[in-house]
PDB file of C-alpha atoms and ligand atoms in Angstrom:
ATOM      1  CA  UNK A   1      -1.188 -25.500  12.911  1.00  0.00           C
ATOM      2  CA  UNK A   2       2.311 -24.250  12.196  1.00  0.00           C
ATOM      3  CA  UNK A   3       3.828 -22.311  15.048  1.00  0.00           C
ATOM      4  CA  UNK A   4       6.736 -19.439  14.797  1.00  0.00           C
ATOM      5  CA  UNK A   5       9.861 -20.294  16.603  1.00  0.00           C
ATOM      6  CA  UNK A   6      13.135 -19.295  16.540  1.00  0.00           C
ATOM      7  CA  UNK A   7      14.815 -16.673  13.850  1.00  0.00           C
ATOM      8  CA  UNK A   8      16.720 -17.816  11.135  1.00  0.00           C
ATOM      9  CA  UNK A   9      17.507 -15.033   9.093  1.00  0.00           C
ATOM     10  CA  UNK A  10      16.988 -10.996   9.799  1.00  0.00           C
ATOM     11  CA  UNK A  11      16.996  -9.205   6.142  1.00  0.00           C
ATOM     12  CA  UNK A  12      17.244  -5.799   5.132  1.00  0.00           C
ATOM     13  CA  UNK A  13      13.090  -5.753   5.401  1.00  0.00           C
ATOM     14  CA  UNK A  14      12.137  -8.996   6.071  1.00  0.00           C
ATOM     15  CA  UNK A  15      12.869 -11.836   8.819  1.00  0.00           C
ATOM     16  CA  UNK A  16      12.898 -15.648   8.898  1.00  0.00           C
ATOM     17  CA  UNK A  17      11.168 -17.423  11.507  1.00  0.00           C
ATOM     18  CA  UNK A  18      11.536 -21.115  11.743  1.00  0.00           C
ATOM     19  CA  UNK A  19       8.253 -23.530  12.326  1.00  0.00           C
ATOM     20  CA  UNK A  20       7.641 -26.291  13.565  1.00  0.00           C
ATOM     21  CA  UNK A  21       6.833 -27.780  10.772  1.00  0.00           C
ATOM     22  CA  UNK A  22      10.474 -27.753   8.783  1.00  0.00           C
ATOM     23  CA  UNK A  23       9.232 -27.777   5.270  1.00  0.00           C
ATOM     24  CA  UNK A  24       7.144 -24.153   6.448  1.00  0.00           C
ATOM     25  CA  UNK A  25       8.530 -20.534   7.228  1.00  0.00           C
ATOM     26  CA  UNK A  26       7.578 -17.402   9.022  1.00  0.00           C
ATOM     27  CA  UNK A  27       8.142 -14.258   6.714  1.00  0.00           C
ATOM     28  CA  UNK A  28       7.582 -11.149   8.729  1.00  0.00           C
ATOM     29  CA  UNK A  29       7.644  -8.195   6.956  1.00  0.00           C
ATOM     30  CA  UNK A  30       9.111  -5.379   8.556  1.00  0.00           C
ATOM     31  CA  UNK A  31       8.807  -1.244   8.095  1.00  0.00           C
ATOM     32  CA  UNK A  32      12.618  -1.254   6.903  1.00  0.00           C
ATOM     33  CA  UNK A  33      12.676   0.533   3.313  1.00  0.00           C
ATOM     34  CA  UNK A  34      16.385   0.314   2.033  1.00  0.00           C
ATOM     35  CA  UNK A  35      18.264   1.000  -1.597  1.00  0.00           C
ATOM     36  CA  UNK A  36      21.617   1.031  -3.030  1.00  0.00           C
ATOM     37  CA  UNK A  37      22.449  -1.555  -1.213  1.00  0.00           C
ATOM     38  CA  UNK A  38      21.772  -0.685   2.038  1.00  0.00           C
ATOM     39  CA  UNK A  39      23.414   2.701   1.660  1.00  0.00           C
ATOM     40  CA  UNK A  40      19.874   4.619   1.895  1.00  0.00           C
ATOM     41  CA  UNK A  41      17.398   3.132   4.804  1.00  0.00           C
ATOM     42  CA  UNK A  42      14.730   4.050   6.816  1.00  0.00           C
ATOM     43  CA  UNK A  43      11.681   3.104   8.544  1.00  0.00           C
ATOM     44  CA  UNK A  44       7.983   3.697   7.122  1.00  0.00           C
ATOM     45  CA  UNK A  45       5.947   2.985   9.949  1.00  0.00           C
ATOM     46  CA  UNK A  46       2.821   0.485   7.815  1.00  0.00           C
ATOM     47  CA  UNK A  47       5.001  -0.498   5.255  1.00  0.00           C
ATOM     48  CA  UNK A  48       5.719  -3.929   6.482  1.00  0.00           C
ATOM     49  CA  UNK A  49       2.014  -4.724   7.117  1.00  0.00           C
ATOM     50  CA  UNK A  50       1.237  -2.901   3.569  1.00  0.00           C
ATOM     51  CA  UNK A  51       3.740  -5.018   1.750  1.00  0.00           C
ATOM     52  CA  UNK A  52       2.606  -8.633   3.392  1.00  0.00           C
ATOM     53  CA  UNK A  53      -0.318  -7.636   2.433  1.00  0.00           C
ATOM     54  CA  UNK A  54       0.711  -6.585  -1.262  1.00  0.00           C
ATOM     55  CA  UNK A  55       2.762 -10.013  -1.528  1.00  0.00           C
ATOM     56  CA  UNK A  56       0.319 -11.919  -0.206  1.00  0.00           C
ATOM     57  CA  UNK A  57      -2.162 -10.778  -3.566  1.00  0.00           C
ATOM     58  CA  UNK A  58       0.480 -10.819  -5.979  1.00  0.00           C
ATOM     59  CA  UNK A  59       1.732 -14.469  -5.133  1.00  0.00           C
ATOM     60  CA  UNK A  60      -2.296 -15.576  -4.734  1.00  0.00           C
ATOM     61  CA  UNK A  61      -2.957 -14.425  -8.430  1.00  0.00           C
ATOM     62  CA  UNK A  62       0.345 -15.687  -9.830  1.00  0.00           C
ATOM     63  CA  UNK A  63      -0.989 -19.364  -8.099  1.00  0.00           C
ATOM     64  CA  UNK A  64      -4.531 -19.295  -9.458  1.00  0.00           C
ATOM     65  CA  UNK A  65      -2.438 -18.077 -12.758  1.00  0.00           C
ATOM     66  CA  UNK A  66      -0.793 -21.544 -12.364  1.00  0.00           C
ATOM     67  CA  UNK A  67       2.606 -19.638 -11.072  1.00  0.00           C
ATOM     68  CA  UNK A  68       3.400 -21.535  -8.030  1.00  0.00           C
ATOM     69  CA  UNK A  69       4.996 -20.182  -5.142  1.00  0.00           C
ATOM     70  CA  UNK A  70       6.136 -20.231  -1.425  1.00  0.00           C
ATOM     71  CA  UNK A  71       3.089 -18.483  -0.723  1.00  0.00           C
ATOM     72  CA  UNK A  72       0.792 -20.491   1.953  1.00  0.00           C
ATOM     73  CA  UNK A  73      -0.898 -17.934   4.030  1.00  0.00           C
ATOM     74  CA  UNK A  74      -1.210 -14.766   5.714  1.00  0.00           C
ATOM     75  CA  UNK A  75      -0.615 -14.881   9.274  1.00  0.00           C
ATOM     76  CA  UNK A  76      -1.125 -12.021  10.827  1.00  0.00           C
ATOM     77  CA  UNK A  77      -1.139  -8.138  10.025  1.00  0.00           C
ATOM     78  CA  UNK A  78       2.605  -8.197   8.707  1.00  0.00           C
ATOM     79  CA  UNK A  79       3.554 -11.859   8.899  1.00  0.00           C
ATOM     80  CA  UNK A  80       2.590 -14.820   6.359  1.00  0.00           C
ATOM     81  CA  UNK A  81       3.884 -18.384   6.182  1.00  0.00           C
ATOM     82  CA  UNK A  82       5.682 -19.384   2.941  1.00  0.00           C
ATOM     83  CA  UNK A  83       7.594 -22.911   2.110  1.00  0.00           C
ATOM     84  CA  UNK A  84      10.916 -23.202   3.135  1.00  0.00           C
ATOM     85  CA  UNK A  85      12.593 -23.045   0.465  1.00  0.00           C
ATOM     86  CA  UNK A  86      16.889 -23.178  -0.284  1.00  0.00           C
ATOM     87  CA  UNK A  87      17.092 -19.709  -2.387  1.00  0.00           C
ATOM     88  CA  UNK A  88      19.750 -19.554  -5.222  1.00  0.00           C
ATOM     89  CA  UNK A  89      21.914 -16.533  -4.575  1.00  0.00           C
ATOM     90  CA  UNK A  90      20.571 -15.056  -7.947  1.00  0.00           C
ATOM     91  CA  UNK A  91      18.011 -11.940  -8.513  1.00  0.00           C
ATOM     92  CA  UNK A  92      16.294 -12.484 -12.254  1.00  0.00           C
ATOM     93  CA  UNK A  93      15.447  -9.101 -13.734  1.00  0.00           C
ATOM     94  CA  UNK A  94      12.377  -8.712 -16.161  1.00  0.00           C
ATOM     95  CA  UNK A  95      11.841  -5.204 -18.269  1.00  0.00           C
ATOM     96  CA  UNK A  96       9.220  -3.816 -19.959  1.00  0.00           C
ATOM     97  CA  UNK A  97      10.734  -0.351 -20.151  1.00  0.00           C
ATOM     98  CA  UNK A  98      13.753   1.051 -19.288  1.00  0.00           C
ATOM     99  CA  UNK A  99      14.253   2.631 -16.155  1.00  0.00           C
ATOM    100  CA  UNK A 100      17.269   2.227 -13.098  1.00  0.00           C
ATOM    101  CA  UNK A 101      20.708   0.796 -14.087  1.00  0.00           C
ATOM    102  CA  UNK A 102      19.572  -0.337 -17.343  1.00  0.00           C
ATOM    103  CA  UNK A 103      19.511   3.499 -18.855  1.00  0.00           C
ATOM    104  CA  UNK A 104      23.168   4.065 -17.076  1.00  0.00           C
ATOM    105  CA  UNK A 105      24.496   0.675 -17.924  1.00  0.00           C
ATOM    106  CA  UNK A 106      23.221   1.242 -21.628  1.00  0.00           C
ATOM    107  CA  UNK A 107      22.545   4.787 -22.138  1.00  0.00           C
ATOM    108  CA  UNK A 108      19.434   4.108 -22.897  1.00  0.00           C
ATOM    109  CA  UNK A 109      16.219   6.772 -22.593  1.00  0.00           C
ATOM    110  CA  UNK A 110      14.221   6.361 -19.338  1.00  0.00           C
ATOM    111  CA  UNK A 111      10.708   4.936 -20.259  1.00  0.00           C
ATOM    112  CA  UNK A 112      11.703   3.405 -23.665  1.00  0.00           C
ATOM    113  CA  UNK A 113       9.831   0.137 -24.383  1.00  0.00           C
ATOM    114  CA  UNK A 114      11.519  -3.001 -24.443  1.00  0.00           C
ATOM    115  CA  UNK A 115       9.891  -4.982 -26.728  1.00  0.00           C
ATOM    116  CA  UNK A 116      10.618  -8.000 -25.943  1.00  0.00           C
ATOM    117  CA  UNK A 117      11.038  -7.814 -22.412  1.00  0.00           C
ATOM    118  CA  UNK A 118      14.734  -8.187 -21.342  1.00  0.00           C
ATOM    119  CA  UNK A 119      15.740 -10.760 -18.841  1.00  0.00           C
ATOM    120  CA  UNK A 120      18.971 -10.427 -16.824  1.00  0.00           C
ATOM    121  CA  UNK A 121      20.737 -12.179 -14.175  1.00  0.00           C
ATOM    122  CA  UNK A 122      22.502 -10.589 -10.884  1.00  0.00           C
ATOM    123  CA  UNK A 123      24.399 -12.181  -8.494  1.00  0.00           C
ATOM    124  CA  UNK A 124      22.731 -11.468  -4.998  1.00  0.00           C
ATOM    125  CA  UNK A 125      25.876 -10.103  -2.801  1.00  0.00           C
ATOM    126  CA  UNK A 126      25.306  -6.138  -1.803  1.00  0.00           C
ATOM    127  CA  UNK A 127      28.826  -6.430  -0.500  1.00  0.00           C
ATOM    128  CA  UNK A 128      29.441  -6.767  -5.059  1.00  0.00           C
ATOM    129  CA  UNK A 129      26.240  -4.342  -5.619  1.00  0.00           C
ATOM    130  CA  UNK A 130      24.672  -7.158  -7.340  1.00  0.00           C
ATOM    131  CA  UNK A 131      26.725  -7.819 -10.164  1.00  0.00           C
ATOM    132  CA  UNK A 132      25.249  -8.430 -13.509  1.00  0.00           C
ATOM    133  CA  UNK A 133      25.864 -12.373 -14.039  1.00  0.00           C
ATOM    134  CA  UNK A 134      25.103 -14.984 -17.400  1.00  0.00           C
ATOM    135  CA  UNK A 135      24.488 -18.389 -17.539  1.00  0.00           C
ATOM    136  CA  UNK A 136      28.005 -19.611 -18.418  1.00  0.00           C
ATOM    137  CA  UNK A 137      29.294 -18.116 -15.400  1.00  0.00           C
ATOM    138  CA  UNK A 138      26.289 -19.380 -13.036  1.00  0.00           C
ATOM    139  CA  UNK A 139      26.666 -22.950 -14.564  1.00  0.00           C
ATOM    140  CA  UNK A 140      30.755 -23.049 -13.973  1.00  0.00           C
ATOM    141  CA  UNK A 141      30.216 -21.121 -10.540  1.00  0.00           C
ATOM    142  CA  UNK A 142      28.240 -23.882  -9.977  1.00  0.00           C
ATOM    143  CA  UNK A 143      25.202 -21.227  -8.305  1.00  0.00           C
ATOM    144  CA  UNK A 144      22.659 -22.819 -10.827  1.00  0.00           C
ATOM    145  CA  UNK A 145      21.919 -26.049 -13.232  1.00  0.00           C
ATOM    146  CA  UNK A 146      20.711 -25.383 -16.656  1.00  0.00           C
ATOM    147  CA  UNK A 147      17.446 -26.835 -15.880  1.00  0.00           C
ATOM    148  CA  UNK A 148      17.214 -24.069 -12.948  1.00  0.00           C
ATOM    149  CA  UNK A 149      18.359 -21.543 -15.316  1.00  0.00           C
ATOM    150  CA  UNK A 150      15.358 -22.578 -17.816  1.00  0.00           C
ATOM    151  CA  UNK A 151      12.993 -22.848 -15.212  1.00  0.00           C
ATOM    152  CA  UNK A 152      13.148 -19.263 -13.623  1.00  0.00           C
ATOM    153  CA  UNK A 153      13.570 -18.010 -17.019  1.00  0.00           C
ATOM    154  CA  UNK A 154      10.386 -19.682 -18.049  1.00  0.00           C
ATOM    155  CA  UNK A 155       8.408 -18.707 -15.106  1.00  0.00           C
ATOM    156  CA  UNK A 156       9.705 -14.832 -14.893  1.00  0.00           C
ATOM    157  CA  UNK A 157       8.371 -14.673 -18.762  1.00  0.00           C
ATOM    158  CA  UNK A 158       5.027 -16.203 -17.148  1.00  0.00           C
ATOM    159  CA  UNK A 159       4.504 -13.738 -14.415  1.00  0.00           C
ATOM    160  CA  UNK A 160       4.960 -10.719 -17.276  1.00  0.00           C
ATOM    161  CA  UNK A 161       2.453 -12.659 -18.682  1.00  0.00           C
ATOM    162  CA  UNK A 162       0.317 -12.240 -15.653  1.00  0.00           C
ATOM    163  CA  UNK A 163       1.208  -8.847 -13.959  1.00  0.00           C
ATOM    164  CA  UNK A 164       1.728  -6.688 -16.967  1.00  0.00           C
ATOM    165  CA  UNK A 165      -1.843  -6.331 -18.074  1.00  0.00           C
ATOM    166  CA  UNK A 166      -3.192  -6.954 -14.507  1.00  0.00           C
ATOM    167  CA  UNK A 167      -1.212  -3.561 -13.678  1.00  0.00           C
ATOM    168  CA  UNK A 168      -2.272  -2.053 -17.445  1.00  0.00           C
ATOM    169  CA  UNK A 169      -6.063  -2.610 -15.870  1.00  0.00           C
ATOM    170  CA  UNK A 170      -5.517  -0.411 -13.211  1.00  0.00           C
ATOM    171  CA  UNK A 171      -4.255   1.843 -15.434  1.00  0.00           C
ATOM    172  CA  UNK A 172      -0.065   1.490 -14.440  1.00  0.00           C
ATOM    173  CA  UNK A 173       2.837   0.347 -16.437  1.00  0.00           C
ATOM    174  CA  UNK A 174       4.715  -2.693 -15.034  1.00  0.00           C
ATOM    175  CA  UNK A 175       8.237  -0.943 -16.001  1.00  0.00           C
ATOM    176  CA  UNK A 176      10.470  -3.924 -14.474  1.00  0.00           C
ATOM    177  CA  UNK A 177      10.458  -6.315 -11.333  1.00  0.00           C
ATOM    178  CA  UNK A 178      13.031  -8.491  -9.552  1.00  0.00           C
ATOM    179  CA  UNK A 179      11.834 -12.251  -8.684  1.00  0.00           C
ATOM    180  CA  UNK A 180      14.071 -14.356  -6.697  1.00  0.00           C
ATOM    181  CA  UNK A 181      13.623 -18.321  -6.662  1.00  0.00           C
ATOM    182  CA  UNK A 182      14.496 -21.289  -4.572  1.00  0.00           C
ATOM    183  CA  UNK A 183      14.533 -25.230  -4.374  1.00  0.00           C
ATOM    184  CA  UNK A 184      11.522 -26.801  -2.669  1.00  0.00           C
ATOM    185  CA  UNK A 185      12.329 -30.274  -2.387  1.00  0.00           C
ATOM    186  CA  UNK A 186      14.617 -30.249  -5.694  1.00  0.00           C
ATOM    187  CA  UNK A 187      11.968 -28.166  -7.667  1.00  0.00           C
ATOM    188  CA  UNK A 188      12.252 -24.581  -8.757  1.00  0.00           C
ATOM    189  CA  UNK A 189       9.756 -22.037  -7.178  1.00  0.00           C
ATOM    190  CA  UNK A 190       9.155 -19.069  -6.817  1.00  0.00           C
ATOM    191  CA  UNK A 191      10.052 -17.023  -3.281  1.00  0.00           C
ATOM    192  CA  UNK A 192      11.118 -13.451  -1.634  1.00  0.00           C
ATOM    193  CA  UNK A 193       8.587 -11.049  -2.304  1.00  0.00           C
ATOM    194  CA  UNK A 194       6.933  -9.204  -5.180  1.00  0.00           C
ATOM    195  CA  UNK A 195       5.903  -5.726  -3.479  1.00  0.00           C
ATOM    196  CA  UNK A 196       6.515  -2.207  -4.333  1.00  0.00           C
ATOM    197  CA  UNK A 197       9.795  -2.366  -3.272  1.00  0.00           C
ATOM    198  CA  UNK A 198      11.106  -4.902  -5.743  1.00  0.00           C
ATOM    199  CA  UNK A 199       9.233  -3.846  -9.105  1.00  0.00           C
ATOM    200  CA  UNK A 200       8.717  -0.395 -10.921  1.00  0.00           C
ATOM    201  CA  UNK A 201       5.330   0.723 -11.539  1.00  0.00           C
ATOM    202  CA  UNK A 202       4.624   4.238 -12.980  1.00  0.00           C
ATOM    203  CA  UNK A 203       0.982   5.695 -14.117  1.00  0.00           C
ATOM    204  CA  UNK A 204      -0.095   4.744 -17.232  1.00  0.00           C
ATOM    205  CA  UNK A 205      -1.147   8.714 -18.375  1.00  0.00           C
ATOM    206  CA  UNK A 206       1.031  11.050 -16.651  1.00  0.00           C
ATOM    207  CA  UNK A 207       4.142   8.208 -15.410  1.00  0.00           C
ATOM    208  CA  UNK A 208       4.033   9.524 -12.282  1.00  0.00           C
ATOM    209  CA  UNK A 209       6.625   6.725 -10.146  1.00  0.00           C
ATOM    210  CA  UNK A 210       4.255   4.407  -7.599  1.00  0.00           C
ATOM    211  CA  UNK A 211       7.391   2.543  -6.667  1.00  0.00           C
ATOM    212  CA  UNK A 212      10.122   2.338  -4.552  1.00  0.00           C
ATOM    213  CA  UNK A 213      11.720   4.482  -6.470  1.00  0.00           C
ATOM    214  CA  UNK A 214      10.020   7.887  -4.764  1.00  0.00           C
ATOM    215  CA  UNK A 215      12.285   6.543  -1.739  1.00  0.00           C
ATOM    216  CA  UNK A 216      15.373   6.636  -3.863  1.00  0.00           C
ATOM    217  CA  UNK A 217      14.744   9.679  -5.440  1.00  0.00           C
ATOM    218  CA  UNK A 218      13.208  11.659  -2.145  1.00  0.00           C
ATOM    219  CA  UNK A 219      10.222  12.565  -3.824  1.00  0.00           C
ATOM    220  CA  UNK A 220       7.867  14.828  -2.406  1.00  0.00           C
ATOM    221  CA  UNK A 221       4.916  13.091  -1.459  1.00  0.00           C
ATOM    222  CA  UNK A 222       6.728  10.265   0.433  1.00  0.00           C
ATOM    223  CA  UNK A 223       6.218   6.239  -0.064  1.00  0.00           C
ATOM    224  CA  UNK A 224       2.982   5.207   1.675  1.00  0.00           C
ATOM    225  CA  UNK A 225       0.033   7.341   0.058  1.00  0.00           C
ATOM    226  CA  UNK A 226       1.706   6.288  -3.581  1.00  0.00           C
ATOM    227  CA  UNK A 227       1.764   2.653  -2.579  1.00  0.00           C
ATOM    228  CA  UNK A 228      -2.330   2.473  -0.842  1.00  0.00           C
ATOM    229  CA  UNK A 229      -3.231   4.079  -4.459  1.00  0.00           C
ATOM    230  CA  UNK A 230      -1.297   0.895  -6.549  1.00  0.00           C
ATOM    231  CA  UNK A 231      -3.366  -1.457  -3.799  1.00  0.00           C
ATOM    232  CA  UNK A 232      -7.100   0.507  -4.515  1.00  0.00           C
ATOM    233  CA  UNK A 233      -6.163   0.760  -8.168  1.00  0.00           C
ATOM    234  CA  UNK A 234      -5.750  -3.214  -8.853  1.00  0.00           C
ATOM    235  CA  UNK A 235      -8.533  -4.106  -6.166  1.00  0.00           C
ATOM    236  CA  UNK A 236      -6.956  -5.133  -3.209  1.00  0.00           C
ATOM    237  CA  UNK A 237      -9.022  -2.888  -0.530  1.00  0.00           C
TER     238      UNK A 237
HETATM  239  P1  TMP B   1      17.766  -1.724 -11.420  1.00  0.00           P
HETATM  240  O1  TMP B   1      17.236  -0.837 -12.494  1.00  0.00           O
HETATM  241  O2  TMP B   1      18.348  -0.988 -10.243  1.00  0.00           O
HETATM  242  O3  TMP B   1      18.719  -2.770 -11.958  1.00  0.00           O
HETATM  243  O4  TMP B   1      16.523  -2.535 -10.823  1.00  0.00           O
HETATM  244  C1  TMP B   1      15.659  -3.269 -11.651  1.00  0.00           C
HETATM  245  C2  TMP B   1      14.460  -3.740 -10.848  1.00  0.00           C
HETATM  246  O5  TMP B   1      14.861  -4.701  -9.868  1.00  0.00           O
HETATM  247  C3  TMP B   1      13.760  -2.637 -10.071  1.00  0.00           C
HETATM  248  O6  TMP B   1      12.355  -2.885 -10.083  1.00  0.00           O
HETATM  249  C4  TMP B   1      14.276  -2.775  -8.671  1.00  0.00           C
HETATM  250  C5  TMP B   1      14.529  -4.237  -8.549  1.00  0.00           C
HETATM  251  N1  TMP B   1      15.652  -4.564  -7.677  1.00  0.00           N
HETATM  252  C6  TMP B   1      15.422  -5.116  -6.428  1.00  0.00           C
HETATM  253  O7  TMP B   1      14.279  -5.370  -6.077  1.00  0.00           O
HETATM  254  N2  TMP B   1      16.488  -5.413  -5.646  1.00  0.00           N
HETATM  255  C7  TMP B   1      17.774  -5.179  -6.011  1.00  0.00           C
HETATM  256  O8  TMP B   1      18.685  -5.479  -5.243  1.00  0.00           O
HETATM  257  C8  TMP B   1      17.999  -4.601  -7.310  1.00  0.00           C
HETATM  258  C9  TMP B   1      19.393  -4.314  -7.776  1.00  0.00           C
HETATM  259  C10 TMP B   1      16.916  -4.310  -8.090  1.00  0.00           C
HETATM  260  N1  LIG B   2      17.345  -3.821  -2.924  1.00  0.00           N
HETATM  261  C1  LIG B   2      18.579  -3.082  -2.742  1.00  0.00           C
HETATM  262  C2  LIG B   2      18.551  -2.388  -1.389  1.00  0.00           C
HETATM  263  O1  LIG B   2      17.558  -2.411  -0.767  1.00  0.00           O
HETATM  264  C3  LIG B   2      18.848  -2.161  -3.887  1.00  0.00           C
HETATM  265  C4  LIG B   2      17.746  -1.220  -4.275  1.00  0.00           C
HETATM  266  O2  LIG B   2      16.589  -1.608  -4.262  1.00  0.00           O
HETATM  267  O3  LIG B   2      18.020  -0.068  -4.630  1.00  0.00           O
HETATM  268  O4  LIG B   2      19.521  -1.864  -0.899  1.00  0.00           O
END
């Protein structure tokens, strides 16, 4: 049985704990809710057990799916234990429709369908605000090989594959989600979270926002009742 020790890494919502088993992580998620880079925060007393528990039945679907990932087990209320895995400092963007920085970046209309999904690199530094970044400059910045490049573009098309009609079930649209991906003994997989915080989910019918994006925006109505209706909706309690 692995057993927490000390912490690695504290995040803007979740922390590192080390095991001791070295190949095996502590994830605990806690009630932080950030955005803009840190410049908006605040704590939602649930949400860190809510998104373990969110995580937890994304990552167990995308596995049975054949998507694997860090995912191992949940732990406790708001802790799970994932692989250990060395993260590449890059945030791959999937879209479906357009929504965020991609209508100010492109002056695009907010909820037009991208058909076929776009894909999109950032760098992962808040202190840049996440730069948009290609492959030519990951491969000479030496932050990925091409055969990491093609794998977590190959598995982000994969987990559209997946998530968007598992959300259009439940009657949401899967607007556009941020994956994250690491090296588990030299292979690609895939790590951080996929929660409500990291994707964009709006009703199908009336596109009413589910997603972290009432925090952003201060919508009335708050974070927490918005995020237990996604869970009911696809099934998870
Ligand atoms: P954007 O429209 O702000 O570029 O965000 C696109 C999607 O990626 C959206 O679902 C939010 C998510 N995202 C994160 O999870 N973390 C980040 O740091 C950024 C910039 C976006
Ligand atoms: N993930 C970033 C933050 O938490 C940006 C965002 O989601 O708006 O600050």
């Amino acid at each position: 049985m692995k057993k927490k020790s000390e912490l690695l890494y504290h995040g803007k919502t979740k922390s590192l704990y080390a095991t001791d088993e070295p190949d095996y992580l502590v994830a605990k998620f806690n009630d932080d809710i950030t955005a803009f880079n840190q410049k908006k925060h605040a704590i939602i007393e649930g949400k860190g057990s809510f998104s373990n528990h969110f995580n937890a039945f994304i990552m167990q679907k995308l596995k049975e799916e054949g998507v694997d990932n860090h995912f191992q087990s949940k732990l406790s209320e708001n802790q799970s234990i994932i692989k250990h895995l060395k993260m590449l400092p890059i945030e791959c963007i999937v879209r479906n429709r357009a929504a965020g920085s991609f209508c100010k970046r492109f002056g695009i209309e907010k909820g037009q369908i991208l058909d076929p999904a776009t894909f999109e690199f950032c760098l992962k530094d808040d202190a840049l605000s996440d730069p948009m970044i290609n492959e030519s400059i990951l491969l000479t910045l030496n932050l990925a090989t091409k055969g990491q490049i093609a794998a977590v573009k190959k598995i982000s098309q994969r987990v559209n594959n997946i998530l968007e009609p598992l959300f259009d079930d439940s009657q949401f649209i899967l607007v556009d989600y941020k994956l994250e991906f690491g090296l588990f003994h030299g292979a690609i997989l895939l790590g951080d979270e996929f929660t409500l915080d990291t994707c964009r989910i709006w009703d199908h019918d009336t596109k009413e926002i589910f997603d972290k994006d009432r925090f952003r925006e201060d919508l009335e109505g708050g974070v927490m009742p918005f995020y237990h209706e996604v869970a009911r909706r696809v099934g998870l309690r």
